[in-house]
GROMACS .gro file of C-alpha atoms in nm:
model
  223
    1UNK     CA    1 -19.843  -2.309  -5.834
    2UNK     CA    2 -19.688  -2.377  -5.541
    3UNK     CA    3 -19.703  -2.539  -5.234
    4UNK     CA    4 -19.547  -2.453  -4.867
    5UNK     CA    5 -19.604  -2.535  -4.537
    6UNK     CA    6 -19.526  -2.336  -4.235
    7UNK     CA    7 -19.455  -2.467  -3.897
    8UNK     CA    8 -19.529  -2.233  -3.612
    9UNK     CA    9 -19.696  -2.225  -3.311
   10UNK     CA   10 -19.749  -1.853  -3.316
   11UNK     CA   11 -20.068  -1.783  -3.537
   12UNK     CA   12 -19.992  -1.457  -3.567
   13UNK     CA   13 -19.690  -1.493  -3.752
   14UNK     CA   14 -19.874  -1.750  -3.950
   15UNK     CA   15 -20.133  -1.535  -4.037
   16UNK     CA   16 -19.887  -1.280  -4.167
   17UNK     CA   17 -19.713  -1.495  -4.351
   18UNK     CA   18 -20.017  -1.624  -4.525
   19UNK     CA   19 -20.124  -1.255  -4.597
   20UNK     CA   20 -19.741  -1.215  -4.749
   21UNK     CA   21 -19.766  -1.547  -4.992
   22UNK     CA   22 -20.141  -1.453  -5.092
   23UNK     CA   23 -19.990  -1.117  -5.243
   24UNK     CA   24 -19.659  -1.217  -5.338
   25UNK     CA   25 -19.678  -1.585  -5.442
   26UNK     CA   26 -20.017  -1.577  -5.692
   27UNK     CA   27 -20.144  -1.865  -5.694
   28UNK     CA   28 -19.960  -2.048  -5.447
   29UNK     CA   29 -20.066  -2.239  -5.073
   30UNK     CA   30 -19.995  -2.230  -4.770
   31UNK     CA   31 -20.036  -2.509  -4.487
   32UNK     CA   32 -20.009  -2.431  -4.123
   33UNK     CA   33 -19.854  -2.648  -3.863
   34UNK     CA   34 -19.844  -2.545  -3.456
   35UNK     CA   35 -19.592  -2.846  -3.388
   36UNK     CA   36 -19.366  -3.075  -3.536
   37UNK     CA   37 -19.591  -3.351  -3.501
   38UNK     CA   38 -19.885  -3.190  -3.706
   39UNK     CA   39 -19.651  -3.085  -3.966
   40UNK     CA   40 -19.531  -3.419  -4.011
   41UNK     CA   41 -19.880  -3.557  -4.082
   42UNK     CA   42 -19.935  -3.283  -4.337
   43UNK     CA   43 -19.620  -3.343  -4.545
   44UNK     CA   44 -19.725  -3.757  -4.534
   45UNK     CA   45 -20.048  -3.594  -4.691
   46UNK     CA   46 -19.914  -3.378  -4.906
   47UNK     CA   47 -19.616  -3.468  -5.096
   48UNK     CA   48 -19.603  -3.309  -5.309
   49UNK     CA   49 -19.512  -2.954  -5.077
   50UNK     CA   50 -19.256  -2.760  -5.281
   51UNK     CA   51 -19.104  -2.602  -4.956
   52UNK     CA   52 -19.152  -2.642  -4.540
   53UNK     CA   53 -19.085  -2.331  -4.328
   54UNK     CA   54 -18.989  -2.438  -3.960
   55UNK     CA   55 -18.969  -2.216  -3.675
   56UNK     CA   56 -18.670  -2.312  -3.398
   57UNK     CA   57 -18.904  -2.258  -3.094
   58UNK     CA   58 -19.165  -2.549  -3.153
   59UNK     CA   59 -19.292  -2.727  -2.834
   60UNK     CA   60 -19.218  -3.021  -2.935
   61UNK     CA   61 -18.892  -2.972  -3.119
   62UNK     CA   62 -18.653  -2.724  -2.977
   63UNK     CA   63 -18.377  -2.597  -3.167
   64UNK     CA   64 -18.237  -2.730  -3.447
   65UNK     CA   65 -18.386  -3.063  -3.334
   66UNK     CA   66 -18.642  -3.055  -3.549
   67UNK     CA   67 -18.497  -2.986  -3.837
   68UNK     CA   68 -18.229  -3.297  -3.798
   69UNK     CA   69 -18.607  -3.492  -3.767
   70UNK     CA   70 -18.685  -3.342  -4.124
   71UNK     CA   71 -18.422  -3.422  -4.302
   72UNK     CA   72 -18.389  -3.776  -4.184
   73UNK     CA   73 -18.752  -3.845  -4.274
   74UNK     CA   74 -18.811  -3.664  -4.588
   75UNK     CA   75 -18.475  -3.614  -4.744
   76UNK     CA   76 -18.660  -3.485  -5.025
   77UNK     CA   77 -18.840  -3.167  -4.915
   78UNK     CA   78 -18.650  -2.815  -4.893
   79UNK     CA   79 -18.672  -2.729  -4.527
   80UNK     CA   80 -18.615  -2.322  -4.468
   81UNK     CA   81 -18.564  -2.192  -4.113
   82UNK     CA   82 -18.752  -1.881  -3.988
   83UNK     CA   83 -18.695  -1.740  -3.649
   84UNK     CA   84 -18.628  -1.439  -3.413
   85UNK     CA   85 -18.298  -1.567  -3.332
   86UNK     CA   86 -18.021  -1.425  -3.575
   87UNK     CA   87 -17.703  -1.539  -3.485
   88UNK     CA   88 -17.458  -1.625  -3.731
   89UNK     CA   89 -17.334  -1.944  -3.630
   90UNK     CA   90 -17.679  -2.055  -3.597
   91UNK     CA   91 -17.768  -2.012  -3.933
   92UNK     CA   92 -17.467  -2.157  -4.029
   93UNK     CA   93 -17.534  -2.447  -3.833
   94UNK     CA   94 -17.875  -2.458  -4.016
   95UNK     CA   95 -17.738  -2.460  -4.347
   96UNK     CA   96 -17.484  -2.731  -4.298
   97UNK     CA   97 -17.764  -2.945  -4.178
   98UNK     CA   98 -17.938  -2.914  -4.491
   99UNK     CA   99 -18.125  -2.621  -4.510
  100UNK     CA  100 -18.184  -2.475  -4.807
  101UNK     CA  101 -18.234  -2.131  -4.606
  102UNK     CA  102 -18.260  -1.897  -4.368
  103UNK     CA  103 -18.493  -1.609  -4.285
  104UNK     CA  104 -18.488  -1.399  -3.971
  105UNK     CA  105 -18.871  -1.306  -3.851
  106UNK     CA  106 -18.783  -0.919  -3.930
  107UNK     CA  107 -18.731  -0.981  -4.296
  108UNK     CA  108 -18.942  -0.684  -4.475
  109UNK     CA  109 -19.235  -0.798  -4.685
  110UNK     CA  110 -19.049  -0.762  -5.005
  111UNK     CA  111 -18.690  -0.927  -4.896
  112UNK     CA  112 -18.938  -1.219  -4.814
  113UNK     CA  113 -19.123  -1.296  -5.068
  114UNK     CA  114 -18.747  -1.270  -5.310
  115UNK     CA  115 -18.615  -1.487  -5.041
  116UNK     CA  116 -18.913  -1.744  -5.110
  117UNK     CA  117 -18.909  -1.690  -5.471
  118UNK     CA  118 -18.515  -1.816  -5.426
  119UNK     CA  119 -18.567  -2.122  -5.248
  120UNK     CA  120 -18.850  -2.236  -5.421
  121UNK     CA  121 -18.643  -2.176  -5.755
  122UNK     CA  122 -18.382  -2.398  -5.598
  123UNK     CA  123 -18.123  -2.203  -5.474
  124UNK     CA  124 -17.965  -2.130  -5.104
  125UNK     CA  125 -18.138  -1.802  -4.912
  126UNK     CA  126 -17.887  -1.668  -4.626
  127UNK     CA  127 -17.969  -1.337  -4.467
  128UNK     CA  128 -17.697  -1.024  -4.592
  129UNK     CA  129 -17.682  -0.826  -4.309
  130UNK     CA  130 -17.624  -1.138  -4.056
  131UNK     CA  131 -17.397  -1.267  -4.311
  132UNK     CA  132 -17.221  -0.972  -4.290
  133UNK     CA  133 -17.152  -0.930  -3.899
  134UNK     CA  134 -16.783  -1.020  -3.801
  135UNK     CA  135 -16.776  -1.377  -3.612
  136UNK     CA  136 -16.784  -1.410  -3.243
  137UNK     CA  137 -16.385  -1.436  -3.138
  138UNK     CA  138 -16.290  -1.674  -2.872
  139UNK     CA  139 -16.053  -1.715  -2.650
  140UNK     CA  140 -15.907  -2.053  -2.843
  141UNK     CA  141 -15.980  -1.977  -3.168
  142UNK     CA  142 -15.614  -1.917  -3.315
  143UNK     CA  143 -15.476  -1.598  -3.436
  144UNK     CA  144 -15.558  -1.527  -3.844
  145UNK     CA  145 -15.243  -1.548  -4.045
  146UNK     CA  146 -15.381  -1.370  -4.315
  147UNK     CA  147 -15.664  -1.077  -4.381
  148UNK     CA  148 -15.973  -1.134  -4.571
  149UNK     CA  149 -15.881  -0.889  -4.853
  150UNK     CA  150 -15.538  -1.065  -4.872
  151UNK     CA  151 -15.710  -1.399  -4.890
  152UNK     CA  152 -15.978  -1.270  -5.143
  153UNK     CA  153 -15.660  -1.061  -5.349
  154UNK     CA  154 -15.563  -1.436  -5.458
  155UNK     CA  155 -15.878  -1.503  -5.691
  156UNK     CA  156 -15.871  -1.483  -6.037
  157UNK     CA  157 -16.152  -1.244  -6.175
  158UNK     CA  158 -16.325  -1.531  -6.294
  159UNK     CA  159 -16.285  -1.676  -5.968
  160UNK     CA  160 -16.450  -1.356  -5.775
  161UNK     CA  161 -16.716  -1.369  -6.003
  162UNK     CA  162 -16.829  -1.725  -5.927
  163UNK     CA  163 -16.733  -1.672  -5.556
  164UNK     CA  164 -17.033  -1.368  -5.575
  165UNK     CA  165 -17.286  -1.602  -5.754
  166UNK     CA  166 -17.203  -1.848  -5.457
  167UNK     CA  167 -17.312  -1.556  -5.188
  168UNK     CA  168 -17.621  -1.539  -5.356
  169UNK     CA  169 -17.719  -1.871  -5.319
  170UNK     CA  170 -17.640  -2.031  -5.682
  171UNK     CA  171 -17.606  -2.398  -5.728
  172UNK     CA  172 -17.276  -2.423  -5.992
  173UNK     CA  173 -17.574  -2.561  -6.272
  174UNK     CA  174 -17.712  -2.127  -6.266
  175UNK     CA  175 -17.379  -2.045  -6.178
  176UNK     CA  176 -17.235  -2.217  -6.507
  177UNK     CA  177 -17.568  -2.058  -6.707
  178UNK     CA  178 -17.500  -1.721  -6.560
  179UNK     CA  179 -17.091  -1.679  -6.638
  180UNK     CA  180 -17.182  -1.867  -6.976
  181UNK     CA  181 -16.898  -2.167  -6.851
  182UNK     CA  182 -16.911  -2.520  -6.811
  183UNK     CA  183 -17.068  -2.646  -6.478
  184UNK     CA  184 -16.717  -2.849  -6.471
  185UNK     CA  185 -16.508  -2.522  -6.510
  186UNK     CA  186 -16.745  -2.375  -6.224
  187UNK     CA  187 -16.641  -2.695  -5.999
  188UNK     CA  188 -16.306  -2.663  -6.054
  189UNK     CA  189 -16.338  -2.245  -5.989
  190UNK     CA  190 -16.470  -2.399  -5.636
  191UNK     CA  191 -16.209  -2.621  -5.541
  192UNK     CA  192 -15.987  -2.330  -5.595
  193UNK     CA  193 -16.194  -2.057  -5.404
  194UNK     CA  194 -16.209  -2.308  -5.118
  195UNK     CA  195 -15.843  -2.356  -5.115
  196UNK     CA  196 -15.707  -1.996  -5.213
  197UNK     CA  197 -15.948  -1.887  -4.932
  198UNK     CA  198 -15.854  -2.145  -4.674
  199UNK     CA  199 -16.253  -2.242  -4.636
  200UNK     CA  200 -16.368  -2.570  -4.504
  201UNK     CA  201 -16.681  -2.555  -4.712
  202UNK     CA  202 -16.842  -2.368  -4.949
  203UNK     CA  203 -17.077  -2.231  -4.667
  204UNK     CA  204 -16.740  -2.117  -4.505
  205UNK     CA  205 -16.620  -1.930  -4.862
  206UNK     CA  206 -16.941  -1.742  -4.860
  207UNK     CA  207 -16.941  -1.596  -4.465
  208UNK     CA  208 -16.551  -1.480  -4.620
  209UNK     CA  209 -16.747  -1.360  -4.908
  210UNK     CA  210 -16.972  -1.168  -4.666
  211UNK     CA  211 -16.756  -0.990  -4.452
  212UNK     CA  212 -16.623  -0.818  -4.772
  213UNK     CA  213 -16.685  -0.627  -5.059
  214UNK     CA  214 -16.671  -0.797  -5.406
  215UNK     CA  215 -16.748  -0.579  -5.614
  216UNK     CA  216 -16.483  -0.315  -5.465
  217UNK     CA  217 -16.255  -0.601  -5.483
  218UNK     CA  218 -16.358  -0.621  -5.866
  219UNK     CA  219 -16.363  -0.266  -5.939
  220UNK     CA  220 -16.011  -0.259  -5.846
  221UNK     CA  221 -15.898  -0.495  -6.092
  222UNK     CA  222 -16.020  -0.301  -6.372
  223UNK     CA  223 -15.818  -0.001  -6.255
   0.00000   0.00000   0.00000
């Protein structure tokens, strides 16, 4: 059984997300929060809440302010963002915060509930088809020297493998389980994804990952 909490002040959207987790999520709760402040005195009341779902547009937390207050004060609950707004960077910015995801507020029931069923099993939720937009270009932002496919033509196959487990959210422990490899071998197939790719994180590999396609890249190497 599991436990969430949802902070929202839209009941609405509470209410439909308690009607989603009552059908999808047997057996499992869900808390309601309409600030930051109530949610706070539910999670020093409950701790033991499996996973917190905070909306951007609180009154009393604006942003990605509240989440920064999360983190800092319980370190050890998953925080997941849910909003309206579904801008890349901003879920980016989420996730290198310490989310452990990200759902827009037009996720379908079904995409939910899997999205849920990820986080609460541990591993990173970021939404595909945001993922998959092109970044914003700006004005200073430098020139690329080199493509996406020519960056992504410099993995290994073992190395595009673990680089798609990483877009779906995998720690390198179900990573290692899934490729059958040592969770060393998997860190060491990082380091060299971040590199080869010329990412400053492994949040960074996976947008590359996104703006591509894998498995094409994949198929080809069989040819």
């Amino acid at each position: 059984m599991y436990s969430l909490l949802v902070a929202d002040d839209h009941p609405l959207f509470r209410d439909a997300l308690q009607a989603v987790i009552s059908s999808g999520l047997a057996d499992s709760q869900l808390l309601e929060a309409d600030s930051l402040g109530e949610a706070i005195k539910l999670i020093e009341q409950h701790e033991g809440l499996d996973l917190l779902l905070l909306d951007l547009s609180l009154p009393d937390a604006e942003g990605l302010e509240g989440l920064t207050t999360l983190r800092e004060t319980f370190p050890w609950l998953p925080v997941a963002i849910v909003s309206a707004n579904q801008e890349r960077q901003l879920v980016l910015d989420a996730i290198t915060l310490g989310a452990v995801g990200y759902i827009p507020k037009s996720t379908p029931r079904e995409t939910l509930i899997a999205a849920l069923t990820q986080m609460l099993e541990g591993q990173l939720y970021l939404p595909p088809d945001v993922m998959r937009r092109p970044a914003p270009r700006t004005a200073s932002a430098p020139p690329a020297t080199t493509s996406t496919s020519e960056r992504l033509a410099r993995l290994t196959d073992k190395q595009l493998m673990v680089l798609g487990c990483m877009a779906k959210g995998m720690s390198n422990k179900h990573i290692a389980r899934e490729l059958l490899i040592a969770e060393t071998t998997v860190k060491t197939h990082v380091s060299a994804i971040l590199r080869k790719l010329n990412a400053t994180s492994r949040v960074h590999a996976i947008v590359i990952a996104g703006e591509e396609d894998l498995s094409f890249h994949r198929a080809n190497r069989a040819r």
